[in-house]
């Protein structure tokens, strides 16, 4: 009897270990096949100017292209001293002009800040200059505070209510069937620039699903509703002419270094940046510090925003990303890295690419 129990237990443990091993292999296989991309907020560093920021963006885009990154997106923000990507389409053109193959786009254009026709003309121009390389991610938030949003929108201040209709207008202007319309986007018409819906809550998940468009979630600063939002999107997805199955891109923070300890040190620049958001005392991106100076409440608030931040050396990073990808089953990983030193920033993206490829 004792022998049978031991034998049964041994068989069970062998089966369990085999299952864990297979799951690990499947997870690693999934990770190695996962497209990976960059979100650049064109961060302005303390002690440097905006011209330096733009030079660093070009250098990072070229570096990412060499490392096999899929996309390089820039985000529209206004009235923020630490973010220099307010003229997003201009900066997209600048980056695309200094690279050769990587897709370049918006993560995103805040559509209520613009009329659909103007966006269609801008991105139609980009798509004509750089064929098959331009993406158009769209958000409904202002990308700024309410006062600045009013300065941008004026009488169109309540335009977010028109976001679903404006997305359709934009598709029409960029499509092939608008040639006999009284209003046409030239350039733009017929370019069919790929459109993405961006989200930081559950609201846009419904829209992306109903329109059959790819969905990119801002889990790098709004992780709370990420899992719920992608579940809504997948469960309600309707195939469209541009996408037959749901496609989820998740943007996360990554700070990678040769060691876990060095990654933690570098990440204090990111944490200081988020602390400024929490306390409404925004500053330029600061150099790393040996120890964060914050209250327990402030630390908890920042750590909540960093639920999907991966701060580690190569081995720990691979383990963390394996778990994240296995759990969420995302189709693409987008990474933003608020690292003060440009060489350390480039190194972080290099380590990540190596982790994902091997």
C-alpha positions as MATLAB code, in Angstrom:
seq = 'XXXXXXXXXXXXXXXXXXXXXXXXXXXXXXXXXXXXXXXXXXXXXXXXXXXXXXXXXXXXXXXXXXXXXXXXXXXXXXXXXXXXXXXXXXXXXXXXXXXXXXXXXXXXXXXXXXXXXXXXXXXXXXXXXXXXXXXXXXXXXXXXXXXXXXXXXXXXXXXXXXXXXXXXXXXXXXXXXXXXXXXXXXXXXXXXXXXXXXXXXXXXXXXXXXXXXXXXXXXXXXXXXXXXXXXXXXXXXXXXXXXXXXXXXXXXXXXXXXXXXXXXXXXXXXXXXXXXXXXXXXXXXXXXXXXXXXXXXXXXXXXXXXXXXXXXXXXXXXXXXXXXXXXXXXXXXXXXXXXXXXXXXXXXXXXXXXXXXX';
ca = [
       0.000    0.000    0.000;
       2.793    2.350    0.940;
       4.596    1.619   -2.331;
       1.413    2.326   -4.319;
       0.910    5.662   -2.563;
       4.505    6.686   -3.217;
       4.241    5.542   -6.820;
       0.998    7.458   -7.347;
       2.514   10.553   -5.770;
       5.599   10.228   -7.951;
       3.453    9.888  -11.063;
       1.403   12.933  -10.006;
       4.498   15.046   -9.340;
       6.076   13.990  -12.620;
       2.877   14.941  -14.427;
       2.724   18.267  -12.599;
       6.359   19.087  -13.359;
       5.819   18.143  -17.006;
       2.757   20.431  -17.195;
       4.645   23.328  -15.625;
       7.517   22.723  -18.026;
       5.197   22.700  -21.043;
       3.484   25.900  -19.853;
       6.881   27.506  -19.433;
       7.954   26.451  -22.923;
       4.673   27.681  -24.428;
       5.046   30.957  -22.560;
       8.606   31.432  -23.779;
       7.573   30.552  -27.323;
       4.814   33.129  -27.113;
       7.253   35.719  -25.785;
       9.777   35.068  -28.539;
       7.101   35.538  -31.207;
       5.601   38.665  -29.643;
       5.968   41.903  -31.641;
       7.509   44.629  -29.505;
       7.349   48.393  -29.982;
       8.268   51.769  -28.468;
       6.171   54.609  -27.087;
       8.185   57.823  -26.880;
       6.765   60.716  -24.867;
       9.675   62.913  -25.987;
      10.631   63.487  -22.380;
      12.587   66.625  -21.508;
      15.407   66.043  -19.015;
      16.559   68.446  -16.345;
      19.726   70.175  -17.553;
      18.923   69.655  -21.244;
      16.723   71.436  -23.776;
      14.013   70.327  -26.182;
      16.450   70.160  -29.096;
      18.331   67.503  -27.121;
      15.053   65.644  -26.623;
      14.389   65.486  -30.360;
      17.943   64.300  -31.083;
      17.515   61.556  -28.494;
      14.182   60.506  -30.014;
      15.793   60.053  -33.412;
      18.693   58.127  -31.874;
      16.300   55.858  -29.982;
      14.163   55.247  -33.085;
      17.232   54.279  -35.105;
      18.410   52.049  -32.262;
      14.982   50.408  -32.008;
      14.900   49.804  -35.753;
      18.243   47.987  -35.601;
      16.998   45.887  -32.672;
      13.870   44.687  -34.484;
      11.230   46.824  -32.795;
       7.978   46.899  -34.733;
       6.637   50.438  -34.173;
       7.751   53.769  -32.808;
       4.832   55.839  -31.551;
       4.690   59.375  -30.195;
       1.928   60.754  -27.981;
       0.104   64.083  -28.106;
       0.356   66.062  -24.869;
       0.030   69.775  -24.178;
       1.122   72.228  -21.474;
       3.501   69.737  -19.836;
       7.069   70.905  -19.287;
       8.441   67.358  -19.356;
       6.774   66.289  -22.643;
       7.772   67.778  -26.014;
       5.524   65.845  -28.417;
       2.703   68.398  -28.680;
       3.114   68.809  -32.467;
       2.826   65.057  -32.842;
       2.445   64.703  -36.610;
       5.475   66.969  -37.186;
       7.623   64.855  -34.881;
       6.358   61.633  -36.492;
       7.526   62.949  -39.862;
      10.901   63.885  -38.387;
      11.433   60.402  -36.929;
      10.159   58.635  -40.050;
      12.539   60.703  -42.157;
      15.520   59.526  -40.110;
      14.594   55.817  -40.168;
      14.045   53.326  -42.960;
      11.668   50.515  -42.051;
      10.198   50.797  -38.551;
       6.539   51.833  -38.449;
       6.062   55.314  -36.990;
       2.811   56.663  -35.652;
       0.725   58.227  -32.936;
      -0.005   56.797  -29.557;
      -1.965   58.838  -29.954;
      -3.560   61.774  -31.666;
      -6.257   63.166  -29.373;
      -8.953   63.365  -32.021;
     -11.306   65.790  -30.192;
      -8.485   68.375  -30.373;
      -8.660   68.353  -34.193;
     -11.151   68.033  -37.003;
     -11.096   64.672  -38.792;
     -10.293   66.365  -42.113;
      -7.125   68.006  -40.761;
      -5.941   64.713  -39.234;
      -6.655   62.912  -42.512;
      -4.634   65.476  -44.465;
      -1.717   65.358  -42.024;
      -1.512   61.581  -41.869;
      -2.273   61.241  -45.551;
       0.753   63.426  -46.185;
       2.871   61.272  -43.867;
       1.629   58.066  -45.495;
       2.454   59.442  -48.938;
       5.959   60.416  -47.858;
       6.562   57.144  -45.989;
       4.357   54.448  -47.614;
       3.240   51.501  -45.477;
       5.014   52.865  -42.392;
       2.503   55.202  -40.710;
       0.043   54.280  -37.915;
      -2.749   56.472  -36.585;
      -3.677   55.797  -32.958;
      -6.658   57.826  -31.758;
      -7.684   58.855  -28.256;
     -10.637   60.815  -26.928;
      -8.914   62.478  -23.952;
      -7.492   66.018  -24.303;
      -3.926   65.047  -23.416;
      -3.810   67.991  -21.047;
      -5.718   69.907  -18.364;
      -9.200   71.317  -18.934;
      -8.102   74.945  -19.268;
      -5.585   74.065  -21.967;
      -8.153   71.818  -23.644;
     -10.488   74.807  -23.897;
      -7.701   76.872  -25.490;
      -7.164   74.108  -28.042;
     -10.791   73.371  -28.819;
     -12.577   76.673  -28.259;
     -16.195   76.279  -29.299;
     -15.519   72.587  -29.944;
     -14.861   72.003  -26.228;
     -17.506   69.269  -26.038;
     -16.215   67.479  -29.136;
     -15.309   64.257  -27.230;
     -19.014   63.428  -27.476;
     -18.519   63.187  -31.241;
     -15.543   60.831  -31.028;
     -17.316   57.742  -32.475;
     -18.672   59.729  -35.438;
     -15.329   61.466  -35.987;
     -13.536   58.109  -36.198;
     -15.942   57.089  -38.966;
     -15.374   60.385  -40.765;
     -11.645   59.848  -40.589;
     -11.978   56.349  -42.027;
     -14.047   57.802  -44.854;
     -11.527   60.535  -45.663;
      -8.627   58.049  -45.715;
     -10.535   55.375  -47.644;
     -10.925   54.606  -51.330;
     -14.611   55.517  -51.699;
     -14.633   59.251  -50.958;
     -13.569   60.421  -54.430;
     -17.044   61.724  -55.362;
     -17.631   63.561  -52.060;
     -17.834   67.356  -51.902;
     -15.174   67.283  -49.120;
     -12.036   65.255  -49.740;
      -8.724   64.784  -47.942;
      -5.957   65.515  -50.429;
      -3.480   64.074  -49.658;
      -5.028   61.319  -47.573;
      -7.688   59.812  -49.775;
      -6.898   56.199  -50.621;
      -3.971   55.903  -48.208;
      -6.021   53.774  -45.780;
      -3.698   54.620  -42.890;
      -4.214   51.934  -40.205;
      -6.349   53.320  -37.389;
      -6.063   52.180  -33.762;
      -8.339   53.016  -30.852;
      -6.492   53.919  -27.662;
      -7.871   53.474  -24.175;
      -7.108   54.061  -20.514;
     -10.530   52.940  -19.237;
     -13.279   50.625  -20.468;
     -15.126   53.181  -22.600;
     -12.999   52.960  -25.733;
     -12.918   49.145  -25.521;
     -16.561   49.026  -26.623;
     -15.882   51.372  -29.540;
     -12.808   49.480  -30.756;
     -14.747   46.216  -30.559;
     -17.818   47.506  -32.407;
     -15.709   49.077  -35.183;
     -13.461   46.026  -35.516;
     -10.277   48.034  -34.956;
      -7.075   47.155  -33.079;
      -7.012   48.290  -29.449;
      -4.050   49.794  -27.602;
      -4.312   50.202  -23.827;
      -2.316   52.698  -21.760;
      -1.418   50.304  -18.964;
       1.806   52.261  -18.454;
      -0.078   54.920  -16.468;
      -3.660   53.629  -16.058;
      -3.417   49.942  -15.101;
      -6.623   49.760  -13.033;
      -9.049   48.859  -15.831;
      -6.634   47.111  -18.177;
      -7.800   43.511  -17.697;
     -11.478   44.465  -17.699;
     -11.067   46.610  -20.817;
      -9.329   43.973  -22.920;
     -11.915   41.413  -21.818;
     -14.726   43.716  -22.983;
     -12.917   44.305  -26.260;
     -12.351   40.619  -26.985;
     -15.834   39.499  -25.940;
     -17.596   42.144  -28.047;
     -15.304   42.246  -31.068;
     -16.960   42.394  -34.480;
     -14.771   41.482  -37.473;
     -14.301   44.298  -39.978;
     -12.748   44.835  -43.379;
      -9.454   45.755  -41.677;
      -9.335   43.207  -38.847;
     -10.825   39.728  -38.593;
      -9.841   38.972  -34.980;
      -9.260   41.181  -31.928;
      -5.772   42.602  -31.576;
      -4.577   43.918  -28.205;
      -1.500   46.048  -27.702;
      -0.462   46.834  -24.134;
       1.885   49.681  -23.302;
       3.960   49.164  -20.153;
       6.890   50.783  -18.376;
      10.196   48.952  -18.607;
      13.453   49.891  -16.919;
      16.060   47.243  -17.691;
      19.716   47.144  -16.684;
      22.495   44.614  -16.201;
      21.350   43.992  -12.602;
      18.103   44.266  -10.668;
      19.748   46.773   -8.335;
      20.843   49.085  -11.138;
      17.382   48.910  -12.723;
      15.816   49.899   -9.400;
      18.185   52.852   -9.130;
      17.423   54.026  -12.670;
      13.681   53.668  -12.034;
      13.741   56.448   -9.410;
      13.578   58.932  -12.301;
      10.293   57.322  -13.400;
       8.982   57.242   -9.848;
       9.881   60.891   -9.301;
       8.051   61.762  -12.531;
       4.914   59.932  -11.368;
       5.218   61.478   -7.917;
       4.986   64.872   -9.607;
       1.753   63.768  -11.260;
       0.320   62.543   -7.953;
       1.274   65.747   -6.090;
       0.607   68.088   -9.040;
       4.206   69.329   -8.820;
       5.454   68.400  -12.259;
       9.115   68.755  -13.132;
      11.485   67.856  -15.918;
      12.743   64.274  -15.865;
      15.169   64.104  -12.958;
      18.416   62.137  -12.522;
      18.112   58.924  -10.472;
      18.531   59.072   -6.709;
      19.696   56.503   -4.188;
      16.510   56.746   -2.143;
      13.026   58.117   -2.818;
      11.847   60.872   -0.492;
       8.093   60.343   -0.226;
       5.324   59.583    2.238;
       3.653   56.188    2.544;
       0.537   57.573    0.869;
       2.529   59.019   -2.029;
       4.472   55.789   -2.453;
       1.257   53.751   -2.542;
      -0.264   56.070   -5.154;
       2.802   55.871   -7.395;
       3.147   52.104   -7.016;
      -0.508   51.708   -8.004;
       0.229   53.554  -11.258;
       3.172   51.210  -11.778;
       1.254   47.951  -11.460;
       2.462   47.014  -14.941;
       6.006   48.316  -14.684;
       8.879   45.909  -15.223;
      12.031   47.034  -13.444;
      14.742   44.387  -13.480;
      17.849   42.793  -14.870;
      17.575   40.338  -17.788;
      16.586   37.130  -15.965;
      13.990   38.685  -13.690;
      12.651   40.732  -16.603;
      12.154   37.621  -18.711;
      10.305   35.873  -15.889;
       8.062   38.883  -15.240;
       7.214   39.368  -18.908;
       6.525   35.652  -19.364;
       3.948   35.808  -16.575;
       2.406   39.025  -17.899;
       2.067   37.794  -21.481;
       0.766   34.372  -20.429;
      -1.867   35.974  -18.210;
      -3.032   38.727  -20.561;
      -2.442   36.983  -23.917;
      -1.662   40.328  -25.526;
      -0.794   40.416  -29.211;
       1.880   43.115  -28.996;
       3.969   44.729  -26.285;
       4.727   48.447  -26.382;
       7.300   49.865  -24.010;
       8.037   53.307  -22.644;
      11.156   53.911  -20.568;
      11.607   57.102  -18.550;
      15.353   56.778  -17.995;
      17.392   59.931  -17.443;
      20.691   58.904  -19.016;
      20.390   58.433  -22.785;
      22.951   55.630  -22.933;
      21.207   53.770  -20.100;
      17.924   54.272  -21.950;
      19.338   52.782  -25.149;
      20.814   49.918  -23.130;
      17.419   49.220  -21.530;
      15.780   48.776  -24.934;
      18.690   46.583  -26.021;
      18.318   44.316  -22.991;
      14.565   44.072  -23.555;
      14.996   43.116  -27.203;
      17.490   40.423  -26.226;
      15.145   39.071  -23.556;
      12.236   38.886  -25.996;
      14.240   37.326  -28.814;
      16.006   34.511  -26.945;
];
